[in-house]
Amino acid sequence: MDSVAVIDFETTGMSPEQGARATEIAVVLLRGGEVVDRFQSLMNTGAWVPPFIEELTGISNEMLDDAPPAERVMREVAEFVGGVPMVAHNASFDRRFWEAELARAGRAGGNPFACTLLLARRVYPEAPNHKLGTLARHLALPVTGRAHRAMADAEMAAGLWLGIRRALAQRYRLPDPDHSTLCALQSVPRAGLAAWIGRHCGG
DNA sequence: TGCCAGGCCCTCTTTAGGGCCTT
């Protein structure tokens, strides 16, 4: 199994294009189905954290006053991740912040992202919904810490990623699919999932 | 005061609208 970097951002809002900035980042490095390394840091961008976000994440403006500057954190995490393909829950969100914060730090991104939300909608259609916390309970994943903190959410997403791979192996005889295969699979129409796997993966 | 994103996905669809996800 190739290495993947499972990432989660906490931020001040929904969109970097609208001025939102990252407040915390966590990355869990998976290799061979195991967590082999972790990176986590608060990051100070100078942006103000709205009260609603403080309550949601537990990350306060005071905490960020003492956090290292975002540019330094992003350079460090870019070194940590390197060229490893990435995974996130609702990856379109984390990818936008990954690219935006790296660009501010003078670093290039471009890592491919797989999305556990899109995959879970296909692999776990029976789940009550496809929020990260709900899926973690659905799969009986271990509680990894306070929800809406970056490392706890990255650990949950990593567990979900491994659960999706196990489910694909069990249901579709698709053992150890690589990152690029799952990136393709996450865009396959739900109803055609089994047929697509049969055509493209010999399952 | 009120508003603010982007992408996927379903359906009472496709010349569109709205719910789901992420903070």
PDB file of C-alpha atoms (C1' of nucleotides) in Angstrom:
ATOM      1  CA  MET A   1       0.000   0.000   0.000  1.00  0.00           C
ATOM      2  CA  ASP A   2       1.367   3.368  -1.045  1.00  0.00           C
ATOM      3  CA  SER A   3       1.757   6.205   1.420  1.00  0.00           C
ATOM      4  CA  VAL A   4      -1.004   8.776   1.705  1.00  0.00           C
ATOM      5  CA  ALA A   5      -1.203  11.961   3.783  1.00  0.00           C
ATOM      6  CA  VAL A   6      -4.590  12.493   5.422  1.00  0.00           C
ATOM      7  CA  ILE A   7      -5.085  16.204   6.067  1.00  0.00           C
ATOM      8  CA  ASP A   8      -7.542  18.359   7.988  1.00  0.00           C
ATOM      9  CA  PHE A   9      -7.699  22.146   8.353  1.00  0.00           C
ATOM     10  CA  GLU A  10      -9.519  24.233  10.910  1.00  0.00           C
ATOM     11  CA  THR A  11     -10.235  27.679   9.489  1.00  0.00           C
ATOM     12  CA  THR A  12     -11.968  30.983  10.168  1.00  0.00           C
ATOM     13  CA  GLY A  13     -14.611  30.337   7.500  1.00  0.00           C
ATOM     14  CA  MET A  14     -15.651  28.423   4.449  1.00  0.00           C
ATOM     15  CA  SER A  15     -13.691  29.925   1.600  1.00  0.00           C
ATOM     16  CA  PRO A  16     -10.158  31.296   1.208  1.00  0.00           C
ATOM     17  CA  GLU A  17     -11.455  33.202  -1.815  1.00  0.00           C
ATOM     18  CA  GLN A  18     -13.674  35.134   0.614  1.00  0.00           C
ATOM     19  CA  GLY A  19     -10.858  35.863   3.054  1.00  0.00           C
ATOM     20  CA  ALA A  20     -11.035  32.853   5.362  1.00  0.00           C
ATOM     21  CA  ARG A  21      -7.688  31.673   6.737  1.00  0.00           C
ATOM     22  CA  ALA A  22      -6.436  28.473   8.317  1.00  0.00           C
ATOM     23  CA  THR A  23      -6.107  28.299  12.095  1.00  0.00           C
ATOM     24  CA  GLU A  24      -4.841  24.741  12.524  1.00  0.00           C
ATOM     25  CA  ILE A  25      -3.529  21.935  10.346  1.00  0.00           C
ATOM     26  CA  ALA A  26      -3.009  18.255  11.008  1.00  0.00           C
ATOM     27  CA  VAL A  27      -1.620  15.522   8.748  1.00  0.00           C
ATOM     28  CA  VAL A  28      -1.606  11.792   9.424  1.00  0.00           C
ATOM     29  CA  LEU A  29       0.837   9.820   7.284  1.00  0.00           C
ATOM     30  CA  LEU A  30      -0.411   6.317   6.427  1.00  0.00           C
ATOM     31  CA  ARG A  31       1.754   3.548   5.050  1.00  0.00           C
ATOM     32  CA  GLY A  32       0.785  -0.108   4.769  1.00  0.00           C
ATOM     33  CA  GLY A  33      -2.483   0.553   6.575  1.00  0.00           C
ATOM     34  CA  GLU A  34      -0.714   1.997   9.609  1.00  0.00           C
ATOM     35  CA  VAL A  35      -0.172   5.492  10.941  1.00  0.00           C
ATOM     36  CA  VAL A  36       3.569   6.022  10.626  1.00  0.00           C
ATOM     37  CA  ASP A  37       3.842   9.752  11.375  1.00  0.00           C
ATOM     38  CA  ARG A  38       1.835  12.831  12.377  1.00  0.00           C
ATOM     39  CA  PHE A  39       2.096  16.604  11.994  1.00  0.00           C
ATOM     40  CA  GLN A  40      -0.084  19.095  13.869  1.00  0.00           C
ATOM     41  CA  SER A  41       0.152  22.813  14.525  1.00  0.00           C
ATOM     42  CA  LEU A  42      -1.940  25.854  15.225  1.00  0.00           C
ATOM     43  CA  MET A  43      -1.033  28.668  12.855  1.00  0.00           C
ATOM     44  CA  ASN A  44      -1.188  32.431  13.245  1.00  0.00           C
ATOM     45  CA  THR A  45      -2.332  34.262  10.127  1.00  0.00           C
ATOM     46  CA  GLY A  46      -3.418  37.427  11.922  1.00  0.00           C
ATOM     47  CA  ALA A  47      -6.997  36.658  10.943  1.00  0.00           C
ATOM     48  CA  TRP A  48      -9.779  37.104  13.489  1.00  0.00           C
ATOM     49  CA  VAL A  49     -11.656  33.982  14.616  1.00  0.00           C
ATOM     50  CA  PRO A  50     -15.422  34.636  14.791  1.00  0.00           C
ATOM     51  CA  PRO A  51     -17.194  33.569  18.011  1.00  0.00           C
ATOM     52  CA  PHE A  52     -19.118  30.846  16.214  1.00  0.00           C
ATOM     53  CA  ILE A  53     -15.875  29.284  15.000  1.00  0.00           C
ATOM     54  CA  GLU A  54     -14.278  29.620  18.452  1.00  0.00           C
ATOM     55  CA  GLU A  55     -17.207  27.678  19.878  1.00  0.00           C
ATOM     56  CA  LEU A  56     -17.135  25.083  17.082  1.00  0.00           C
ATOM     57  CA  THR A  57     -13.423  24.337  17.181  1.00  0.00           C
ATOM     58  CA  GLY A  58     -12.328  25.472  20.616  1.00  0.00           C
ATOM     59  CA  ILE A  59      -9.586  27.481  18.903  1.00  0.00           C
ATOM     60  CA  SER A  60      -9.582  31.030  20.289  1.00  0.00           C
ATOM     61  CA  ASN A  61      -7.944  34.243  19.150  1.00  0.00           C
ATOM     62  CA  GLU A  62      -5.827  34.102  22.310  1.00  0.00           C
ATOM     63  CA  MET A  63      -4.540  30.642  21.400  1.00  0.00           C
ATOM     64  CA  LEU A  64      -3.513  31.871  17.959  1.00  0.00           C
ATOM     65  CA  ASP A  65      -1.662  34.866  19.401  1.00  0.00           C
ATOM     66  CA  ASP A  66       0.935  32.407  20.681  1.00  0.00           C
ATOM     67  CA  ALA A  67       0.913  30.154  17.584  1.00  0.00           C
ATOM     68  CA  PRO A  68       3.779  30.085  15.058  1.00  0.00           C
ATOM     69  CA  PRO A  69       3.318  32.131  11.882  1.00  0.00           C
ATOM     70  CA  ALA A  70       1.330  30.425   9.150  1.00  0.00           C
ATOM     71  CA  GLU A  71       4.091  30.750   6.556  1.00  0.00           C
ATOM     72  CA  ARG A  72       6.519  28.837   8.769  1.00  0.00           C
ATOM     73  CA  VAL A  73       3.954  26.136   9.562  1.00  0.00           C
ATOM     74  CA  MET A  74       3.083  25.690   5.888  1.00  0.00           C
ATOM     75  CA  ARG A  75       6.730  25.389   4.884  1.00  0.00           C
ATOM     76  CA  GLU A  76       7.203  22.752   7.587  1.00  0.00           C
ATOM     77  CA  VAL A  77       4.116  20.772   6.603  1.00  0.00           C
ATOM     78  CA  ALA A  78       5.064  20.978   2.922  1.00  0.00           C
ATOM     79  CA  GLU A  79       8.389  19.369   3.822  1.00  0.00           C
ATOM     80  CA  PHE A  80       6.579  16.787   5.936  1.00  0.00           C
ATOM     81  CA  VAL A  81       4.157  15.807   3.151  1.00  0.00           C
ATOM     82  CA  GLY A  82       6.485  16.102   0.165  1.00  0.00           C
ATOM     83  CA  GLY A  83       4.919  14.661  -2.958  1.00  0.00           C
ATOM     84  CA  VAL A  84       2.736  12.120  -1.174  1.00  0.00           C
ATOM     85  CA  PRO A  85      -0.871  12.003  -2.479  1.00  0.00           C
ATOM     86  CA  MET A  86      -3.405  13.401  -0.058  1.00  0.00           C
ATOM     87  CA  VAL A  87      -6.758  12.418   1.416  1.00  0.00           C
ATOM     88  CA  ALA A  88      -9.376  14.604   3.112  1.00  0.00           C
ATOM     89  CA  HIS A  89     -13.051  14.490   4.058  1.00  0.00           C
ATOM     90  CA  ASN A  90     -14.781  16.826   1.600  1.00  0.00           C
ATOM     91  CA  ALA A  91     -11.427  17.300  -0.078  1.00  0.00           C
ATOM     92  CA  SER A  92     -12.514  20.260  -2.183  1.00  0.00           C
ATOM     93  CA  PHE A  93     -12.584  22.293   1.043  1.00  0.00           C
ATOM     94  CA  ASP A  94      -9.180  21.268   2.394  1.00  0.00           C
ATOM     95  CA  ARG A  95      -7.540  21.416  -1.038  1.00  0.00           C
ATOM     96  CA  ARG A  96      -8.540  25.073  -1.476  1.00  0.00           C
ATOM     97  CA  PHE A  97      -6.951  25.984   1.871  1.00  0.00           C
ATOM     98  CA  TRP A  98      -3.907  23.779   1.164  1.00  0.00           C
ATOM     99  CA  GLU A  99      -3.247  25.579  -2.107  1.00  0.00           C
ATOM    100  CA  ALA A 100      -4.053  29.049  -0.751  1.00  0.00           C
ATOM    101  CA  GLU A 101      -1.914  28.807   2.399  1.00  0.00           C
ATOM    102  CA  LEU A 102       0.985  27.185   0.517  1.00  0.00           C
ATOM    103  CA  ALA A 103       0.886  29.949  -2.084  1.00  0.00           C
ATOM    104  CA  ARG A 104       1.060  32.587   0.678  1.00  0.00           C
ATOM    105  CA  ALA A 105       4.106  30.748   2.037  1.00  0.00           C
ATOM    106  CA  GLY A 106       5.750  30.732  -1.381  1.00  0.00           C
ATOM    107  CA  ARG A 107       5.387  26.992  -1.841  1.00  0.00           C
ATOM    108  CA  ALA A 108       3.770  25.032  -4.653  1.00  0.00           C
ATOM    109  CA  GLY A 109       1.059  22.474  -3.941  1.00  0.00           C
ATOM    110  CA  GLY A 110      -0.429  20.331  -6.636  1.00  0.00           C
ATOM    111  CA  ASN A 111      -0.716  17.099  -4.648  1.00  0.00           C
ATOM    112  CA  PRO A 112      -3.624  14.955  -5.870  1.00  0.00           C
ATOM    113  CA  PHE A 113      -6.491  14.736  -3.348  1.00  0.00           C
ATOM    114  CA  ALA A 114      -8.819  11.809  -2.766  1.00  0.00           C
ATOM    115  CA  CYS A 115     -12.105  12.562  -1.003  1.00  0.00           C
ATOM    116  CA  THR A 116     -13.487  10.287   1.720  1.00  0.00           C
ATOM    117  CA  LEU A 117     -16.873  12.062   1.480  1.00  0.00           C
ATOM    118  CA  LEU A 118     -17.343  11.146  -2.183  1.00  0.00           C
ATOM    119  CA  LEU A 119     -16.041   7.619  -1.576  1.00  0.00           C
ATOM    120  CA  ALA A 120     -18.192   7.108   1.531  1.00  0.00           C
ATOM    121  CA  ARG A 121     -21.342   8.138  -0.353  1.00  0.00           C
ATOM    122  CA  ARG A 122     -20.616   5.237  -2.729  1.00  0.00           C
ATOM    123  CA  VAL A 123     -19.313   2.653  -0.268  1.00  0.00           C
ATOM    124  CA  TYR A 124     -21.649   3.421   2.678  1.00  0.00           C
ATOM    125  CA  PRO A 125     -24.959   4.493   1.094  1.00  0.00           C
ATOM    126  CA  GLU A 126     -26.727   3.041   4.152  1.00  0.00           C
ATOM    127  CA  ALA A 127     -25.098   5.499   6.580  1.00  0.00           C
ATOM    128  CA  PRO A 128     -27.498   7.982   8.255  1.00  0.00           C
ATOM    129  CA  ASN A 129     -25.521  10.795   6.645  1.00  0.00           C
ATOM    130  CA  HIS A 130     -21.963  11.280   5.447  1.00  0.00           C
ATOM    131  CA  LYS A 131     -20.598  13.734   7.981  1.00  0.00           C
ATOM    132  CA  LEU A 132     -17.195  12.686   9.274  1.00  0.00           C
ATOM    133  CA  GLY A 133     -18.380  12.124  12.832  1.00  0.00           C
ATOM    134  CA  THR A 134     -21.409  10.115  11.757  1.00  0.00           C
ATOM    135  CA  LEU A 135     -19.292   7.881   9.539  1.00  0.00           C
ATOM    136  CA  ALA A 136     -16.794   7.376  12.353  1.00  0.00           C
ATOM    137  CA  ARG A 137     -19.636   6.130  14.569  1.00  0.00           C
ATOM    138  CA  HIS A 138     -21.077   4.076  11.701  1.00  0.00           C
ATOM    139  CA  LEU A 139     -17.717   2.277  11.349  1.00  0.00           C
ATOM    140  CA  ALA A 140     -17.186   2.166  15.137  1.00  0.00           C
ATOM    141  CA  LEU A 141     -13.878   3.969  14.739  1.00  0.00           C
ATOM    142  CA  PRO A 142     -12.039   4.786  17.967  1.00  0.00           C
ATOM    143  CA  VAL A 143     -12.661   8.216  19.429  1.00  0.00           C
ATOM    144  CA  THR A 144      -9.497  10.161  18.667  1.00  0.00           C
ATOM    145  CA  GLY A 145     -10.129  13.425  20.510  1.00  0.00           C
ATOM    146  CA  ARG A 146     -12.283  16.532  20.319  1.00  0.00           C
ATOM    147  CA  ALA A 147     -14.228  16.717  17.050  1.00  0.00           C
ATOM    148  CA  HIS A 148     -13.441  19.821  15.006  1.00  0.00           C
ATOM    149  CA  ARG A 149      -9.836  19.840  16.121  1.00  0.00           C
ATOM    150  CA  ALA A 150      -7.508  19.132  13.235  1.00  0.00           C
ATOM    151  CA  MET A 151      -5.677  16.067  14.545  1.00  0.00           C
ATOM    152  CA  ALA A 152      -8.805  14.337  15.835  1.00  0.00           C
ATOM    153  CA  ASP A 153     -10.556  14.899  12.512  1.00  0.00           C
ATOM    154  CA  ALA A 154      -7.494  13.830  10.498  1.00  0.00           C
ATOM    155  CA  GLU A 155      -7.277  10.626  12.560  1.00  0.00           C
ATOM    156  CA  MET A 156     -10.985   9.968  11.959  1.00  0.00           C
ATOM    157  CA  ALA A 157     -10.562  10.570   8.232  1.00  0.00           C
ATOM    158  CA  ALA A 158      -7.583   8.215   8.208  1.00  0.00           C
ATOM    159  CA  GLY A 159      -9.689   5.521   9.881  1.00  0.00           C
ATOM    160  CA  LEU A 160     -12.449   6.156   7.377  1.00  0.00           C
ATOM    161  CA  TRP A 161      -9.992   5.885   4.473  1.00  0.00           C
ATOM    162  CA  LEU A 162      -8.812   2.504   5.762  1.00  0.00           C
ATOM    163  CA  GLY A 163     -12.408   1.395   6.327  1.00  0.00           C
ATOM    164  CA  ILE A 164     -13.344   2.303   2.757  1.00  0.00           C
ATOM    165  CA  ARG A 165     -10.400   0.277   1.457  1.00  0.00           C
ATOM    166  CA  ARG A 166     -11.429  -2.709   3.583  1.00  0.00           C
ATOM    167  CA  ALA A 167     -15.027  -2.434   2.349  1.00  0.00           C
ATOM    168  CA  LEU A 168     -13.902  -2.339  -1.269  1.00  0.00           C
ATOM    169  CA  ALA A 169     -11.764  -5.410  -0.708  1.00  0.00           C
ATOM    170  CA  GLN A 170     -14.609  -7.308   0.975  1.00  0.00           C
ATOM    171  CA  ARG A 171     -17.520  -6.274  -1.247  1.00  0.00           C
ATOM    172  CA  TYR A 172     -15.861  -5.929  -4.631  1.00  0.00           C
ATOM    173  CA  ARG A 173     -12.708  -8.041  -4.309  1.00  0.00           C
ATOM    174  CA  LEU A 174     -10.680  -4.911  -4.860  1.00  0.00           C
ATOM    175  CA  PRO A 175      -7.695  -5.366  -2.531  1.00  0.00           C
ATOM    176  CA  ASP A 176      -5.206  -2.580  -2.017  1.00  0.00           C
ATOM    177  CA  PRO A 177      -6.407  -0.081  -4.653  1.00  0.00           C
ATOM    178  CA  ASP A 178      -3.948   2.747  -5.147  1.00  0.00           C
ATOM    179  CA  HIS A 179      -4.693   6.437  -4.589  1.00  0.00           C
ATOM    180  CA  SER A 180      -5.224   7.200  -8.264  1.00  0.00           C
ATOM    181  CA  THR A 181      -7.740   4.346  -8.600  1.00  0.00           C
ATOM    182  CA  LEU A 182      -9.745   5.704  -5.674  1.00  0.00           C
ATOM    183  CA  CYS A 183      -9.561   9.226  -7.129  1.00  0.00           C
ATOM    184  CA  ALA A 184     -11.163   7.826 -10.282  1.00  0.00           C
ATOM    185  CA  LEU A 185     -13.668   5.734  -8.345  1.00  0.00           C
ATOM    186  CA  GLN A 186     -14.920   8.724  -6.342  1.00  0.00           C
ATOM    187  CA  SER A 187     -16.367  10.225  -9.538  1.00  0.00           C
ATOM    188  CA  VAL A 188     -18.054   7.060 -10.818  1.00  0.00           C
ATOM    189  CA  PRO A 189     -21.875   7.272 -10.746  1.00  0.00           C
ATOM    190  CA  ARG A 190     -23.067   5.451  -7.640  1.00  0.00           C
ATOM    191  CA  ALA A 191     -25.314   3.042  -9.484  1.00  0.00           C
ATOM    192  CA  GLY A 192     -22.477   1.921 -11.735  1.00  0.00           C
ATOM    193  CA  LEU A 193     -19.885   1.335  -9.048  1.00  0.00           C
ATOM    194  CA  ALA A 194     -19.705  -2.480  -9.209  1.00  0.00           C
ATOM    195  CA  ALA A 195     -19.648  -2.498 -13.002  1.00  0.00           C
ATOM    196  CA  TRP A 196     -16.915   0.131 -13.099  1.00  0.00           C
ATOM    197  CA  ILE A 197     -14.762  -1.836 -10.669  1.00  0.00           C
ATOM    198  CA  GLY A 198     -15.291  -4.966 -12.738  1.00  0.00           C
ATOM    199  CA  ARG A 199     -14.235  -3.238 -15.944  1.00  0.00           C
ATOM    200  CA  HIS A 200     -11.275  -1.299 -14.585  1.00  0.00           C
ATOM    201  CA  CYS A 201      -9.954  -3.460 -11.781  1.00  0.00           C
ATOM    202  CA  GLY A 202     -10.813  -6.991 -12.806  1.00  0.00           C
ATOM    203  CA  GLY A 203     -13.004  -7.378  -9.730  1.00  0.00           C
TER     204      GLY A 203
ATOM    205  C1'  DT B   1     -29.285  44.677   8.716  1.00  0.00           C
ATOM    206  C1'  DG B   2     -28.335  41.133   5.604  1.00  0.00           C
ATOM    207  C1'  DC B   3     -25.446  38.824   2.886  1.00  0.00           C
ATOM    208  C1'  DC B   4     -21.375  36.021   1.796  1.00  0.00           C
ATOM    209  C1'  DA B   5     -18.252  29.343  -1.360  1.00  0.00           C
ATOM    210  C1'  DG B   6     -17.636  25.388  -4.200  1.00  0.00           C
ATOM    211  C1'  DG B   7     -18.688  20.961  -5.787  1.00  0.00           C
ATOM    212  C1'  DC B   8     -21.397  16.833  -5.765  1.00  0.00           C
ATOM    213  C1'  DC B   9     -25.784  14.673  -6.388  1.00  0.00           C
ATOM    214  C1'  DC B  10     -30.700  13.859  -6.544  1.00  0.00           C
ATOM    215  C1'  DT B  11     -35.080  14.822  -8.818  1.00  0.00           C
ATOM    216  C1'  DC B  12     -41.153  16.898  -9.012  1.00  0.00           C
ATOM    217  C1'  DT B  13     -34.159  17.553 -14.070  1.00  0.00           C
ATOM    218  C1'  DT B  14     -31.372  18.664 -18.205  1.00  0.00           C
ATOM    219  C1'  DT B  15     -33.701  26.095 -20.519  1.00  0.00           C
ATOM    220  C1'  DA B  16     -33.194  24.222 -12.470  1.00  0.00           C
ATOM    221  C1'  DG B  17     -33.421  24.068  -7.772  1.00  0.00           C
ATOM    222  C1'  DG B  18     -32.109  22.599  -3.467  1.00  0.00           C
ATOM    223  C1'  DG B  19     -29.842  19.473   0.049  1.00  0.00           C
ATOM    224  C1'  DC B  20     -25.484  17.778   1.626  1.00  0.00           C
ATOM    225  C1'  DC B  21     -20.675  18.431   3.234  1.00  0.00           C
ATOM    226  C1'  DT B  22     -16.500  21.225   4.846  1.00  0.00           C
ATOM    227  C1'  DT B  23     -15.279  25.867   8.973  1.00  0.00           C
TER     228       DT B  23
END
